[in-house]
Amino acid sequence: MATRSDKTKPYIPNNSPQQDGWSTDTEATVTCFCGTVQLAIPIESPGLVEVFVCNCSDCRKITASMFASNIIAKEEYVRFLRGQENLKSWSQDTTIGSGKHMTNWFCQTCGTLLYRTSEKISGVKILRLGTVDDFNLAETKLRPKTEQFIEDRVAWFTGCEGARQVEGMAY
């Protein structure tokens, strides 16, 4: 197991009771906080579409933070390893920038938002970067490439260094 400073190897800290997260050159696990729900996601093309930071008001509320870091993956490359039956969903279109329905999929045990699906971008899941078990991937293969709604960014966050900057919605 790698340390935090060795970005060439997986770093999977003690972040869920199951402690069974993993990553390979092409896939990694995503696990909710309690460990009940786990998925395998692609970490490269063609399954990985994009990794981005969003500063919109909807992402602020849904993450209880000032921005969200997200992964767009093609649905056919996302696999449930366990707990799909433990997911609950909630949809709305009132606060979504596109005006299209967005469905949020949560673990009903711990409340972790695992992914969202959108009417605007069909065939993909929008996952949360913070649920990826291998923390080093956020520094390497899953480093955000785009930051959207930069006009709504809080002043104390200077943005995602090296990422394409977009006013409004990029996707």
Short mmCIF file of C-alpha atoms in Angstrom, two decimals:
data_model
loop_
_atom_site.label_atom_id
_atom_site.label_comp_id
_atom_site.label_asym_id
_atom_site.label_seq_id
_atom_site.Cartn_x
_atom_site.Cartn_y
_atom_site.Cartn_z
CA MET A 1 0.00 0.00 0.00
CA ALA A 2 1.30 3.42 -0.95
CA THR A 3 1.60 6.41 1.28
CA ARG A 4 -0.12 9.71 0.56
CA SER A 5 3.01 11.12 -1.04
CA ASP A 6 3.58 8.18 -3.43
CA LYS A 7 1.10 8.98 -6.21
CA THR A 8 2.26 6.05 -8.38
CA LYS A 9 0.49 3.45 -6.23
CA PRO A 10 -3.01 3.19 -4.77
CA TYR A 11 -3.63 4.97 -1.48
CA ILE A 12 -6.78 3.62 0.13
CA PRO A 13 -7.11 5.03 3.65
CA ASN A 14 -9.37 3.74 6.41
CA ASN A 15 -12.54 5.27 4.94
CA SER A 16 -15.30 2.64 5.30
CA PRO A 17 -15.98 -0.27 7.66
CA GLN A 18 -15.50 -2.89 4.90
CA GLN A 19 -11.98 -1.76 3.91
CA ASP A 20 -12.22 -3.53 0.55
CA GLY A 21 -11.70 -0.69 -1.92
CA TRP A 22 -9.30 -1.23 -4.82
CA SER A 23 -8.05 0.23 -8.06
CA THR A 24 -6.40 -1.09 -11.21
CA ASP A 25 -5.07 0.67 -14.30
CA THR A 26 -8.60 0.83 -15.75
CA GLU A 27 -11.09 0.70 -12.85
CA ALA A 28 -11.56 1.75 -9.25
CA THR A 29 -14.13 1.27 -6.53
CA VAL A 30 -16.55 3.88 -5.26
CA THR A 31 -18.00 3.15 -1.82
CA CYS A 32 -20.52 4.92 0.39
CA PHE A 33 -19.48 5.99 3.89
CA CYS A 34 -20.96 2.93 5.64
CA GLY A 35 -19.69 0.52 2.95
CA THR A 36 -23.10 -0.94 2.09
CA VAL A 37 -23.03 0.26 -1.54
CA GLN A 38 -20.00 -0.25 -3.77
CA LEU A 39 -19.51 0.26 -7.49
CA ALA A 40 -16.63 -0.23 -9.90
CA ILE A 41 -16.10 2.72 -12.26
CA PRO A 42 -13.86 3.32 -15.26
CA ILE A 43 -10.84 5.57 -14.72
CA GLU A 44 -9.92 5.95 -18.37
CA SER A 45 -11.53 6.27 -21.78
CA PRO A 46 -13.81 5.07 -23.30
CA GLY A 47 -15.87 4.66 -20.09
CA LEU A 48 -14.54 7.76 -18.35
CA VAL A 49 -16.05 10.84 -20.00
CA GLU A 50 -14.87 13.74 -17.80
CA VAL A 51 -13.87 14.84 -14.30
CA PHE A 52 -14.95 18.33 -13.29
CA VAL A 53 -15.51 20.76 -10.44
CA CYS A 54 -18.88 22.51 -10.20
CA ASN A 55 -19.58 25.71 -8.26
CA CYS A 56 -23.34 25.90 -9.00
CA SER A 57 -25.88 26.45 -6.22
CA ASP A 58 -27.35 22.97 -6.70
CA CYS A 59 -23.97 21.26 -6.19
CA ARG A 60 -23.35 23.40 -3.12
CA LYS A 61 -26.59 22.25 -1.50
CA ILE A 62 -26.43 18.59 -2.52
CA THR A 63 -22.85 18.20 -1.23
CA ALA A 64 -23.18 20.49 1.82
CA SER A 65 -19.98 22.15 0.61
CA MET A 66 -19.01 25.14 -1.54
CA PHE A 67 -18.43 23.08 -4.71
CA ALA A 68 -18.61 19.52 -5.95
CA SER A 69 -15.97 17.40 -7.66
CA ASN A 70 -17.64 15.05 -10.13
CA ILE A 71 -16.90 12.17 -12.49
CA ILE A 72 -18.95 11.54 -15.62
CA ALA A 73 -18.86 7.86 -16.61
CA LYS A 74 -20.78 5.96 -19.26
CA GLU A 75 -23.42 3.80 -17.58
CA GLU A 76 -22.39 0.62 -19.41
CA TYR A 77 -18.95 0.84 -17.77
CA VAL A 78 -20.25 1.29 -14.21
CA ARG A 79 -20.79 -1.97 -12.30
CA PHE A 80 -22.54 -2.51 -8.99
CA LEU A 81 -20.45 -4.74 -6.73
CA ARG A 82 -22.96 -4.68 -3.87
CA GLY A 83 -25.84 -2.75 -2.37
CA GLN A 84 -27.77 -1.53 -5.42
CA GLU A 85 -30.98 -2.49 -3.63
CA ASN A 86 -29.96 -0.15 -0.78
CA LEU A 87 -30.12 2.97 -2.97
CA LYS A 88 -32.93 5.51 -2.71
CA SER A 89 -33.55 8.21 -5.28
CA TRP A 90 -34.95 11.71 -5.32
CA SER A 91 -35.50 13.86 -8.43
CA GLN A 92 -36.21 17.48 -9.22
CA ASP A 93 -35.66 20.11 -11.91
CA THR A 94 -36.26 23.37 -10.03
CA THR A 95 -32.65 24.19 -9.09
CA ILE A 96 -30.87 22.41 -11.95
CA GLY A 97 -28.99 24.76 -14.30
CA SER A 98 -30.27 22.98 -17.41
CA GLY A 99 -33.88 22.94 -16.20
CA LYS A 100 -33.93 19.17 -16.83
CA HIS A 101 -34.67 16.53 -14.21
CA MET A 102 -31.72 15.35 -12.13
CA THR A 103 -32.09 12.17 -10.07
CA ASN A 104 -29.91 11.75 -6.99
CA TRP A 105 -29.02 8.22 -5.81
CA PHE A 106 -28.22 7.91 -2.08
CA CYS A 107 -27.31 5.04 0.23
CA GLN A 108 -30.39 4.71 2.43
CA THR A 109 -28.26 3.62 5.40
CA CYS A 110 -25.64 6.41 5.63
CA GLY A 111 -27.03 9.02 3.21
CA THR A 112 -23.97 9.20 0.93
CA LEU A 113 -24.80 10.63 -2.50
CA LEU A 114 -23.16 8.10 -4.83
CA TYR A 115 -24.24 9.44 -8.20
CA ARG A 116 -26.73 11.49 -10.16
CA THR A 117 -28.45 10.86 -13.49
CA SER A 118 -29.67 13.65 -15.75
CA GLU A 119 -32.27 14.03 -18.48
CA LYS A 120 -29.85 16.41 -20.18
CA ILE A 121 -26.97 13.91 -20.45
CA SER A 122 -28.46 10.45 -20.89
CA GLY A 123 -26.45 7.25 -20.68
CA VAL A 124 -24.06 8.47 -17.98
CA LYS A 125 -23.74 8.53 -14.23
CA ILE A 126 -22.35 11.63 -12.52
CA LEU A 127 -20.42 10.28 -9.56
CA ARG A 128 -18.74 12.07 -6.66
CA LEU A 129 -14.94 12.11 -6.75
CA GLY A 130 -14.84 11.99 -2.94
CA THR A 131 -16.41 8.51 -2.95
CA VAL A 132 -13.52 6.96 -4.91
CA ASP A 133 -11.65 4.68 -2.52
CA ASP A 134 -8.16 5.25 -3.97
CA PHE A 135 -7.39 8.83 -2.90
CA ASN A 136 -4.35 9.11 -5.18
CA LEU A 137 -6.57 8.90 -8.27
CA ALA A 138 -7.86 12.43 -7.54
CA GLU A 139 -4.28 13.61 -8.08
CA THR A 140 -3.64 11.52 -11.19
CA LYS A 141 -6.17 9.88 -13.54
CA LEU A 142 -9.19 11.54 -11.93
CA ARG A 143 -7.81 15.05 -11.56
CA PRO A 144 -10.52 17.52 -12.68
CA LYS A 145 -10.10 18.79 -16.25
CA THR A 146 -12.89 21.39 -16.17
CA GLU A 147 -14.35 23.80 -13.63
CA GLN A 148 -17.85 25.13 -14.34
CA PHE A 149 -20.00 27.93 -12.93
CA ILE A 150 -16.81 29.83 -12.10
CA GLU A 151 -18.85 33.02 -11.70
CA ASP A 152 -20.42 31.42 -8.59
CA ARG A 153 -17.11 30.31 -7.06
CA VAL A 154 -16.51 31.55 -3.50
CA ALA A 155 -13.76 34.15 -3.22
CA TRP A 156 -11.57 32.05 -0.91
CA PHE A 157 -11.34 29.22 -3.49
CA THR A 158 -9.09 30.29 -6.36
CA GLY A 159 -10.22 27.50 -8.65
CA CYS A 160 -9.03 24.18 -9.92
CA GLU A 161 -5.47 24.77 -11.13
CA GLY A 162 -4.89 23.74 -14.74
CA ALA A 163 -8.57 23.02 -15.42
CA ARG A 164 -10.53 24.59 -18.26
CA GLN A 165 -12.60 27.44 -16.77
CA VAL A 166 -16.23 27.75 -17.88
CA GLU A 167 -18.87 30.34 -16.98
CA GLY A 168 -22.19 28.56 -16.62
CA MET A 169 -22.74 24.92 -17.47
CA ALA A 170 -20.12 23.02 -19.45
CA TYR A 171 -22.18 19.82 -19.85
#
